Coordinates of C-alpha atoms and ligand atoms in Angstrom, one line a residue:
M1 CA 125.0 127.0 96.5
D2 CA 126.2 123.2 94.9
K3 CA 125.8 123.4 91.3
K4 CA 124.8 119.7 91.3
Y5 CA 121.3 120.1 92.0
Y6 CA 118.7 122.5 92.1
L7 CA 116.9 123.6 94.9
R8 CA 113.1 125.8 93.9
S9 CA 114.0 127.7 97.3
S10 CA 116.8 129.7 95.9
E11 CA 113.6 131.3 93.6
W12 CA 112.6 132.9 97.5
F13 CA 115.6 132.8 99.4
G14 CA 119.0 133.5 96.8
K15 CA 118.6 136.7 95.6
D16 CA 120.1 139.4 96.8
D17 CA 117.1 142.1 95.4
K18 CA 114.5 143.8 97.2
M19 CA 112.3 140.1 97.1
G20 CA 115.0 138.3 98.6
F21 CA 115.1 140.3 101.6
V22 CA 111.4 140.4 101.9
H23 CA 111.3 136.3 101.5
R24 CA 114.4 136.4 103.9
S25 CA 113.8 139.2 106.2
W26 CA 110.7 138.0 108.4
M27 CA 112.1 134.2 108.6
R28 CA 114.7 135.9 110.3
N29 CA 113.1 137.0 113.4
Q30 CA 112.9 133.3 114.0
G31 CA 116.4 133.0 115.1
H32 CA 117.7 131.4 111.8
P33 CA 121.3 131.5 110.6
D34 CA 122.3 133.8 107.2
H35 CA 123.5 130.1 106.2
M36 CA 120.4 128.6 107.0
F37 CA 119.1 130.4 103.8
R38 CA 121.6 130.0 100.8
G39 CA 122.2 126.4 99.1
R40 CA 120.7 124.2 101.9
P41 CA 117.8 122.2 100.4
V42 CA 114.5 123.4 103.0
I43 CA 112.7 120.6 103.5
G44 CA 108.6 121.3 104.7
I45 CA 107.3 118.8 107.3
C46 CA 103.9 118.6 106.6
N47 CA 102.2 117.9 110.0
T48 CA 99.3 117.1 110.2
W49 CA 99.3 117.3 114.4
S50 CA 96.7 118.2 116.6
D51 CA 94.7 117.9 119.6
L52 CA 91.3 116.8 117.1
T53 CA 92.9 114.6 115.9
P54 CA 94.0 112.2 119.1
C55 CA 95.6 109.5 116.9
N56 CA 97.7 111.7 115.7
G57 CA 98.9 113.9 118.7
H58 CA 102.3 113.3 118.9
L59 CA 103.1 114.1 115.8
R60 CA 104.7 117.5 117.1
E61 CA 107.3 115.9 118.5
F62 CA 108.4 113.8 115.5
A63 CA 108.2 117.3 113.7
E64 CA 111.3 118.4 115.7
I65 CA 113.4 114.3 116.0
V66 CA 112.4 114.8 111.8
K67 CA 114.5 118.6 111.8
R68 CA 117.3 117.1 113.3
G69 CA 117.2 114.3 110.7
V70 CA 117.5 117.5 108.9
Y71 CA 119.8 119.7 110.3
E72 CA 122.1 116.5 110.3
A73 CA 122.1 115.8 106.8
G74 CA 123.2 120.1 106.4
G75 CA 119.3 120.6 105.1
F76 CA 116.7 123.2 106.4
P77 CA 113.6 122.3 108.5
L78 CA 111.1 124.3 107.8
E79 CA 107.7 122.4 109.8
F80 CA 104.2 123.5 108.6
P81 CA 100.8 122.9 110.0
V82 CA 97.9 121.5 107.3
M83 CA 94.0 120.0 108.0
S84 CA 93.8 117.6 109.8
L85 CA 90.9 115.0 110.3
G86 CA 90.3 113.4 112.8
E87 CA 87.9 110.1 112.8
T88 CA 86.3 109.4 115.4
I89 CA 85.3 113.0 116.4
M90 CA 84.6 115.0 113.2
K91 CA 81.0 114.9 112.4
P92 CA 79.5 113.9 109.8
T93 CA 82.8 112.0 108.0
T94 CA 85.9 112.7 107.2
M95 CA 86.0 112.1 104.1
L96 CA 84.1 115.0 103.3
W97 CA 87.7 117.3 103.9
R98 CA 89.3 114.7 103.0
N99 CA 89.7 116.6 99.4
L100 CA 89.8 119.7 101.4
A101 CA 92.9 119.4 103.4
S102 CA 94.2 117.9 100.4
M103 CA 93.8 121.2 98.0
D104 CA 94.9 123.0 101.7
V105 CA 98.9 120.3 101.1
E106 CA 98.9 120.8 97.7
E107 CA 99.0 125.0 98.1
T108 CA 101.2 125.6 100.3
I109 CA 103.4 122.7 98.7
R110 CA 103.6 125.0 96.3
A111 CA 103.4 128.4 97.6
N112 CA 106.2 127.9 99.7
P113 CA 109.9 127.9 98.7
L114 CA 110.3 124.1 99.5
D115 CA 112.6 121.3 98.2
G116 CA 111.2 118.2 99.8
I117 CA 108.5 117.1 101.6
V118 CA 108.5 114.7 104.6
L119 CA 105.1 113.8 105.6
L120 CA 104.2 113.1 109.0
T121 CA 100.3 111.4 109.2
G122 CA 98.3 108.7 110.8
C123 CA 94.6 108.8 111.9
D124 CA 92.6 107.2 108.1
K125 CA 92.2 110.1 106.5
T126 CA 95.8 112.0 107.0
T127 CA 97.5 109.8 104.5
P128 CA 96.0 109.7 101.8
S129 CA 94.7 113.3 102.2
T130 CA 98.7 114.6 102.3
L131 CA 99.4 112.0 99.9
M132 CA 97.1 113.2 97.3
G133 CA 98.6 116.9 97.9
A134 CA 101.8 116.4 97.7
A135 CA 101.4 113.9 94.3
S136 CA 99.8 117.2 92.4
V137 CA 103.2 118.8 93.5
N138 CA 105.9 116.5 92.7
L139 CA 108.2 116.8 94.8
P140 CA 111.2 114.6 96.3
T141 CA 108.8 112.9 99.3
I142 CA 108.8 111.1 102.0
V143 CA 106.2 109.3 104.6
V144 CA 106.7 109.2 108.6
P145 CA 103.3 107.1 109.1
G146 CA 102.4 108.4 112.6
G147 CA 102.1 104.0 114.7
P148 CA 99.7 102.5 116.0
M149 CA 98.6 102.5 119.6
L150 CA 100.0 99.9 121.7
N151 CA 98.1 95.6 122.3
G152 CA 94.3 97.1 123.5
K153 CA 94.4 94.9 126.5
F154 CA 90.7 94.4 128.2
R155 CA 90.8 91.9 131.7
G156 CA 93.8 89.9 130.5
K157 CA 92.9 89.9 126.9
E158 CA 93.6 92.0 123.6
I159 CA 91.1 94.1 122.3
G160 CA 91.6 95.8 119.1
S161 CA 90.7 99.6 118.4
G162 CA 87.4 99.6 116.3
T163 CA 87.3 96.0 116.1
A164 CA 86.5 96.1 119.5
T165 CA 83.6 98.6 119.3
W166 CA 81.3 96.7 117.1
Q167 CA 81.9 94.0 119.0
L168 CA 80.8 95.1 122.0
S169 CA 78.2 97.5 120.2
E170 CA 76.9 94.0 119.3
G171 CA 77.6 92.4 122.3
L172 CA 75.3 95.0 124.2
K173 CA 72.5 94.5 121.9
A174 CA 72.5 90.5 122.5
G175 CA 72.5 92.0 126.4
T176 CA 75.8 89.7 127.0
V177 CA 78.0 93.1 127.5
S178 CA 77.0 95.9 130.4
T179 CA 77.3 99.5 130.0
K180 CA 80.0 98.9 132.7
D181 CA 82.1 96.3 131.1
L182 CA 81.9 99.2 127.8
L183 CA 83.0 102.1 129.8
E184 CA 86.0 100.1 131.0
A185 CA 86.9 98.9 127.8
E186 CA 86.2 102.9 126.8
V187 CA 90.2 103.0 128.4
C188 CA 91.2 99.6 127.8
S189 CA 91.7 99.7 124.0
A190 CA 94.0 103.0 123.7
R191 CA 96.8 102.6 125.8
S192 CA 99.0 104.9 123.8
A193 CA 99.9 107.6 121.4
G194 CA 99.1 106.3 118.4
H195 CA 96.3 104.7 115.5
C196 CA 93.9 101.8 115.7
M197 CA 96.3 99.0 116.2
T198 CA 94.5 96.7 114.1
M199 CA 94.5 96.2 110.5
G200 CA 91.8 99.1 110.0
T201 CA 92.1 101.8 108.1
A202 CA 95.1 104.0 109.4
S203 CA 97.0 100.7 109.1
T204 CA 95.7 99.8 105.8
M205 CA 97.7 103.4 104.5
A206 CA 100.6 103.3 106.5
T207 CA 100.4 99.8 105.1
M208 CA 100.4 100.8 101.9
V209 CA 102.9 104.4 101.8
E210 CA 105.3 101.7 102.6
A211 CA 104.5 99.1 99.9
L212 CA 104.6 102.5 97.5
G213 CA 108.1 102.7 98.1
L214 CA 106.9 106.4 100.3
T215 CA 108.8 105.3 103.2
L216 CA 112.4 103.9 105.0
P217 CA 111.6 100.1 105.4
G218 CA 110.5 99.2 107.8
A219 CA 108.8 102.4 108.9
S220 CA 104.4 101.1 109.5
A221 CA 104.5 99.3 112.0
I222 CA 106.4 100.3 114.3
P223 CA 104.4 101.2 117.1
A224 CA 103.9 105.4 117.7
V225 CA 105.8 105.2 121.0
D226 CA 108.3 102.8 120.3
S227 CA 111.9 104.2 120.8
R228 CA 112.7 103.2 117.2
K229 CA 110.1 104.7 115.2
K230 CA 112.1 107.9 116.5
V231 CA 114.9 106.7 114.8
M232 CA 112.4 105.9 111.9
A233 CA 111.8 109.6 112.5
H234 CA 115.4 110.9 112.0
L235 CA 116.4 108.5 110.2
S236 CA 113.9 109.9 107.0
G237 CA 115.4 113.3 107.7
N238 CA 118.2 112.2 107.1
R239 CA 117.0 111.1 103.2
I240 CA 114.7 113.6 102.0
V241 CA 117.5 116.1 102.2
E242 CA 119.4 113.4 99.9
M243 CA 116.4 112.8 98.0
V244 CA 116.6 117.1 97.3
K245 CA 120.0 116.3 95.9
E246 CA 119.3 113.0 93.7
G247 CA 116.5 114.7 92.5
L248 CA 113.4 111.7 93.7
R249 CA 110.4 112.9 93.1
M250 CA 107.1 111.3 93.9
S251 CA 106.7 110.2 90.3
D252 CA 110.1 108.1 90.2
I253 CA 108.1 106.0 93.1
L254 CA 104.7 106.0 92.2
T255 CA 105.1 104.2 89.4
R256 CA 102.5 102.2 87.6
E257 CA 104.8 99.1 89.3
A258 CA 104.5 100.5 92.8
F259 CA 101.1 100.7 92.7
E260 CA 100.0 96.8 91.3
N261 CA 102.8 96.2 94.7
A262 CA 100.3 97.8 96.9
I263 CA 97.6 96.7 95.4
K264 CA 99.5 93.2 95.9
I265 CA 100.6 93.7 99.1
N266 CA 97.3 95.4 101.1
S267 CA 95.8 91.4 100.3
A268 CA 98.8 90.0 101.6
V269 CA 97.7 91.9 105.3
G270 CA 94.1 91.7 105.1
G271 CA 93.8 94.8 104.4
S272 CA 90.7 97.4 104.4
T273 CA 88.3 98.6 101.1
N274 CA 89.7 101.9 101.9
L275 CA 92.3 101.5 100.8
I276 CA 90.4 101.1 96.5
I277 CA 89.2 105.0 97.3
H278 CA 91.7 106.3 98.4
M279 CA 94.9 104.3 96.4
I280 CA 92.7 105.1 92.8
A281 CA 92.4 109.0 93.9
I282 CA 96.7 109.0 94.5
A283 CA 97.5 107.5 91.6
R284 CA 94.9 109.6 89.6
R285 CA 97.1 112.4 90.8
I286 CA 99.8 111.3 90.1
G287 CA 99.2 110.3 86.7
V288 CA 98.8 106.4 86.6
N289 CA 96.2 104.9 85.6
L290 CA 94.7 102.6 87.8
E291 CA 91.0 101.1 87.8
L292 CA 88.5 99.1 89.7
D293 CA 89.2 96.0 88.3
D294 CA 92.6 95.9 88.8
F295 CA 92.2 95.4 92.5
D296 CA 90.5 92.1 92.0
R297 CA 92.6 91.6 89.2
L298 CA 95.9 92.1 90.3
G299 CA 94.5 90.8 94.9
S300 CA 91.8 88.7 94.7
D301 CA 93.5 85.8 94.2
M302 CA 95.8 87.0 96.7
P303 CA 96.9 84.4 100.4
L304 CA 96.1 86.4 103.3
L305 CA 99.8 85.9 105.2
L306 CA 98.9 88.0 107.8
N307 CA 96.9 87.4 110.6
L308 CA 95.6 91.2 112.4
M309 CA 92.1 91.3 113.0
P310 CA 89.6 92.7 111.4
A311 CA 90.3 88.8 109.8
G312 CA 92.6 87.1 112.5
E313 CA 93.8 87.2 116.2
F314 CA 97.0 90.0 116.5
L315 CA 97.4 93.5 116.4
M316 CA 100.2 95.8 114.6
E317 CA 102.3 95.8 118.2
D318 CA 102.8 92.1 117.2
F319 CA 103.5 92.4 113.3
Y320 CA 106.2 94.8 114.3
Y321 CA 107.6 92.0 116.5
A322 CA 107.1 89.0 114.2
G323 CA 109.3 91.2 111.8
G324 CA 106.4 93.3 110.6
L325 CA 105.8 94.1 106.5
P326 CA 110.3 93.5 105.3
V327 CA 108.9 90.1 106.3
I328 CA 105.6 89.2 104.0
I329 CA 107.5 91.5 100.9
D330 CA 110.4 89.8 100.9
Q331 CA 107.8 86.4 100.7
L332 CA 106.3 88.4 97.4
K333 CA 109.5 88.9 95.8
N334 CA 108.4 86.5 92.8
Q335 CA 105.0 88.6 92.9
I336 CA 105.5 91.8 92.5
H337 CA 107.7 94.2 90.9
S338 CA 110.9 93.3 92.8
K339 CA 112.5 96.5 91.7
A340 CA 110.3 98.8 92.3
I341 CA 112.0 101.8 93.9
T342 CA 111.2 103.5 96.7
V343 CA 112.8 106.1 98.9
N344 CA 116.2 104.9 99.9
G345 CA 116.6 104.7 96.3
K346 CA 116.8 100.5 96.6
G347 CA 114.5 98.6 94.6
I348 CA 111.3 97.2 97.5
C349 CA 112.3 93.9 97.1
E350 CA 116.0 94.4 97.9
N351 CA 115.6 96.1 101.4
S352 CA 113.3 93.5 102.6
K353 CA 115.9 89.9 101.5
D354 CA 115.7 87.9 103.6
T355 CA 114.2 89.3 106.5
P356 CA 113.8 87.2 109.1
C357 CA 110.0 86.3 110.7
Y358 CA 110.1 85.9 114.9
N359 CA 106.9 84.7 114.9
R360 CA 104.8 82.3 112.5
D361 CA 101.2 82.4 114.5
V362 CA 101.0 86.6 113.4
I363 CA 102.8 86.3 109.6
A364 CA 102.2 83.1 108.3
T365 CA 104.4 81.5 104.8
L366 CA 103.4 81.1 101.0
D367 CA 103.2 77.8 101.4
K368 CA 100.7 77.6 104.6
P369 CA 98.3 80.6 103.9
L370 CA 96.0 82.1 106.7
K371 CA 93.4 81.8 103.8
E372 CA 94.0 81.0 100.0
K373 CA 92.7 83.8 98.2
A374 CA 92.3 87.6 101.3
G375 CA 91.8 91.0 98.0
I376 CA 88.8 92.1 97.2
A377 CA 86.4 91.1 95.3
V378 CA 84.4 94.3 93.0
L379 CA 81.4 92.9 91.6
K380 CA 78.6 94.1 88.9
G381 CA 75.7 93.6 87.9
N382 CA 72.6 95.7 88.1
L383 CA 72.3 97.2 90.9
C384 CA 76.0 98.0 90.8
E385 CA 76.7 98.8 86.6
K386 CA 79.9 100.8 87.7
G387 CA 81.2 98.9 90.2
A388 CA 81.1 97.4 93.7
V389 CA 83.5 95.8 96.4
I390 CA 83.3 93.6 99.0
K391 CA 86.1 91.9 101.0
P392 CA 85.6 88.1 101.4
S393 CA 88.0 87.3 104.2
A394 CA 86.1 89.9 106.2
T395 CA 83.3 87.3 106.0
S396 CA 81.7 84.7 107.5
G397 CA 81.8 82.7 104.1
E398 CA 78.6 81.3 104.2
L399 CA 76.8 84.9 102.8
L400 CA 79.4 84.4 99.9
K401 CA 76.1 82.9 97.6
H402 CA 73.1 84.4 98.7
R403 CA 70.0 85.2 97.7
G404 CA 67.8 87.2 99.4
R405 CA 64.3 89.5 99.8
A406 CA 65.3 93.4 100.0
V407 CA 64.7 95.4 103.5
V408 CA 65.1 99.3 103.1
F409 CA 66.5 102.1 104.1
E410 CA 65.8 105.0 102.1
T411 CA 68.1 107.1 104.9
I412 CA 70.6 106.8 107.8
E413 CA 68.3 108.6 110.2
D414 CA 64.8 105.9 108.4
Y415 CA 68.0 103.0 109.3
H416 CA 68.7 104.2 112.5
A417 CA 64.1 104.8 113.5
R418 CA 63.3 101.2 112.9
I419 CA 66.3 98.5 112.4
D420 CA 65.5 97.3 116.6
D421 CA 61.3 97.9 115.7
P422 CA 60.3 94.2 116.9
D423 CA 58.2 94.8 114.5
L424 CA 59.9 95.3 111.6
D425 CA 59.6 92.5 108.1
I426 CA 63.3 91.3 108.8
D427 CA 65.0 87.4 109.3
E428 CA 68.4 86.5 109.0
T429 CA 67.6 85.1 104.5
C430 CA 67.1 88.7 104.1
I431 CA 69.0 91.8 102.5
M432 CA 69.5 95.0 103.6
V433 CA 70.2 98.3 101.3
L434 CA 71.1 101.1 102.9
K435 CA 70.6 104.0 100.3
G436 CA 71.6 108.1 100.7
V437 CA 75.5 107.6 102.3
G438 CA 76.8 107.7 99.0
P439 CA 80.2 110.8 98.4
V440 CA 77.0 113.3 97.3
G441 CA 73.7 111.4 99.2
Y442 CA 75.5 111.6 102.6
P443 CA 78.0 113.4 101.6
G444 CA 80.9 112.5 102.2
M445 CA 80.4 108.4 101.7
P446 CA 80.6 107.4 105.6
E447 CA 81.7 104.3 107.2
V448 CA 78.1 103.0 107.7
G449 CA 77.5 100.7 105.7
N450 CA 78.5 97.5 107.8
M451 CA 75.4 98.9 109.7
D452 CA 74.2 96.8 113.5
L453 CA 72.4 93.8 112.5
P454 CA 68.9 93.5 113.8
E455 CA 68.7 93.3 117.4
K456 CA 65.9 90.4 117.5
L457 CA 68.3 88.7 115.4
I458 CA 71.0 89.7 117.8
R459 CA 69.1 87.7 120.0
K460 CA 68.8 84.7 118.3
G461 CA 72.5 84.5 118.0
I462 CA 72.6 85.5 114.2
K463 CA 76.3 87.1 113.2
D464 CA 76.3 87.7 109.7
M465 CA 73.4 89.2 107.2
V466 CA 74.1 90.3 104.1
R467 CA 73.7 94.4 104.0
I468 CA 74.1 96.8 101.3
S469 CA 74.9 100.4 100.4
D470 CA 76.9 102.8 98.1
G471 CA 78.7 103.8 101.6
R472 CA 82.0 102.5 103.1
M473 CA 82.8 100.3 105.9
S474 CA 85.6 101.3 108.7
G475 CA 88.5 99.1 107.6
T476 CA 88.5 97.3 111.7
A477 CA 84.5 96.2 110.5
Y478 CA 83.4 93.2 109.2
G479 CA 80.5 90.5 107.5
T480 CA 79.4 90.8 104.8
V481 CA 79.3 93.6 103.1
V482 CA 78.6 95.1 99.7
L483 CA 79.9 98.8 100.2
H484 CA 80.5 101.1 97.4
V485 CA 77.8 100.7 95.0
S486 CA 77.9 103.1 92.1
P487 CA 76.2 104.7 90.8
E488 CA 75.5 106.0 94.2
S489 CA 71.5 106.1 94.8
S490 CA 71.7 109.5 95.3
I491 CA 72.5 110.3 91.6
G492 CA 69.8 107.6 90.9
G493 CA 71.6 104.7 90.4
N494 CA 69.6 101.4 90.5
L495 CA 69.8 101.2 93.7
A496 CA 68.0 104.3 93.8
L497 CA 65.5 101.8 92.8
V498 CA 65.1 98.6 95.6
Q499 CA 61.7 98.4 96.6
N500 CA 60.8 96.3 100.4
G501 CA 59.9 92.8 99.0
D502 CA 62.6 92.9 95.3
M503 CA 64.5 89.9 95.7
I504 CA 68.7 90.1 95.0
E505 CA 71.3 87.9 94.7
L506 CA 74.4 88.2 95.5
D507 CA 77.4 85.5 94.1
V508 CA 80.5 86.8 95.1
H509 CA 82.0 84.2 93.2
K510 CA 80.7 85.0 89.2
R511 CA 81.7 89.0 91.1
S512 CA 77.8 90.1 90.5
L513 CA 75.8 91.4 92.3
N514 CA 71.8 92.1 91.0
L515 CA 68.5 93.5 91.5
E516 CA 66.1 90.5 90.7
V517 CA 63.7 93.4 88.5
S518 CA 62.8 93.3 84.4
E519 CA 64.3 96.6 82.9
E520 CA 61.0 97.8 82.2
E521 CA 59.8 97.5 85.5
L522 CA 62.8 99.8 86.5
Q523 CA 62.7 102.3 84.0
K524 CA 59.1 102.9 85.2
R525 CA 60.5 103.4 88.5
R526 CA 62.9 105.7 86.7
E527 CA 60.8 108.0 85.8
A528 CA 58.8 108.4 88.7
W529 CA 61.8 108.7 91.1
T530 CA 63.2 111.9 92.7
P531 CA 66.4 112.9 93.7
P532 CA 66.4 114.0 96.8
E533 CA 66.6 117.6 98.3
P534 CA 70.2 119.1 97.7
V535 CA 72.5 118.8 101.2
A536 CA 74.0 122.1 100.6
D537 CA 73.1 125.6 99.4
R538 CA 77.1 127.4 100.4
G539 CA 80.1 127.0 101.2
Y540 CA 81.9 123.6 100.9
V541 CA 79.5 121.4 101.0
K542 CA 77.3 122.7 98.0
M543 CA 80.9 122.6 96.1
F544 CA 82.0 119.4 97.0
V545 CA 78.8 117.9 96.5
Q546 CA 79.0 119.4 92.3
H547 CA 82.5 118.3 92.1
V548 CA 82.6 114.8 94.1
E549 CA 83.3 111.9 91.6
Q550 CA 81.6 108.3 92.6
A551 CA 84.3 105.8 94.6
E552 CA 85.1 103.8 91.4
N553 CA 87.2 107.3 90.4
G554 CA 88.6 107.8 94.0
C555 CA 85.8 110.2 95.0
D556 CA 88.6 112.8 94.5
F557 CA 86.9 116.2 92.8
D558 CA 86.3 116.2 89.4
F559 CA 88.7 119.2 88.9
L560 CA 92.0 117.7 90.6
K561 CA 92.8 115.4 88.8
G562 CA 96.5 115.0 88.0
G563 CA 98.5 118.0 88.7
S564 CA 99.9 121.6 88.5
G565 CA 104.0 120.7 89.3
S566 CA 105.6 122.8 91.6
E567 CA 106.9 125.9 89.7
V568 CA 105.5 129.8 90.6
S569 CA 106.5 132.6 88.5
R570 CA 105.2 135.6 89.9
E571 CA 105.8 137.2 93.2
P572 CA 103.9 138.7 95.4
H573 CA 105.1 142.7 95.3
Ligands
LIG1 FE1 92.4 107.2 113.8 FE2 91.6 104.9 113.2 S1 90.8 106.3 114.5 S2 93.3 105.5 113.3

């Protein structure tokens, strides 16, 4: 064994005693030759492939390609499955299991003879869950983002996954889209392997990992089916072996500077509000102090440089052809921490230096951005004492300062039952308020915050209204939507006390969200308020609601903050 670097796998495979026999012997039934067990970095390929996670359906093939790269570099690759979360399939919401999946990843890595980790990710929650788990072990780790689908094409036009769903469903209500149109669009928006090709949450997460320095440069925008994605997977397999030899751990890369870079870069690409929750959770695992206000302070003045749906016109495939994320990073070189180290051992700006842009319609310049200010605004006020967020660049703009009468939906079922009732007392100046969709209340904080408008108003041509909830919103969605209200209604936050007819004032410029009800009256309502019945009396969901933290703390479990390292001293036999 090369003495220059320590291999924790040698604690399993490197001993010539009874336990060395046990650890090696059964592995040999897979046909691994003797030299694989001696002095080679063992690389765990953490695979979120699943037939039930269509966005990650190609990752089995990718694992084989990563293995080629690992073998070539002198490592010993071992692939393992982890809980995979399919955004479009799982009910009631994948967010309910993000923390569970992260525990699977963490414990599997720690319990096994692994020296370095390759995370194969794709769909929305598979990226943060694997990162959170890996961060709590803190081995050398590289991410291979699975890549977006090819552009959707519908009747000669681009169609963006997710974004088109919201547009078509509004069209259906307005009577401008037929069921036949909807069914035809269904296949047109999912033409190839890969994740959503809008700047939704999956693309935001892939961009985030590249911005954090956890992928090889340029990895995030490459379409899933482009052969260059496979090259990237192969090279990542090469590189993780080197990272083990260099002792380059996650904590060397995931510094405060890296998180600050990712916040700024996320603003410039028009990324999803979901980034906030996931990035805070990842930061807390690795021991970096990141707060909700950081996202506004660092990101809200950043210009929008990327013209992708839902904020713009293009899709991820166009982004890749235009040059990808290194073009944006290069343009931001004076605004970010240029020396933040990345998985290849180089600074983030060294990697992206002078990257040419091949399409200025897709990636704008700093001199002429698509919007002067693109980041996420953090609101405070008596309706959200611990905070709420809004993405101004995804709104129509006119409603960023608005005072309106509350129309309250106590639960998501209440909303569905009444929203299209012709007798519902609502007009376009009202503010829609949805309770019971927070981390504890739903449970799991689903992406229902971008409530569809009432059919009668859509038919009148109304496109946007102020909507407020303690839930989240798909990164592919849009509108004047206030999200992540904390404390949530189900634990007695003031959102629980809003009644039909109350006046609410939103002023995004002043970062305020207030219920115009006196503290005296609120106190009366508080005393009369009773918490909802528990959503579960057993199992994981019971544990979830007992331990999940609020949005400003990343919705992680209170007992998962931080890490437990990689050491395991005791043997099983
Ligand atoms: Fe999987 Fe959008 S549903 S990435």
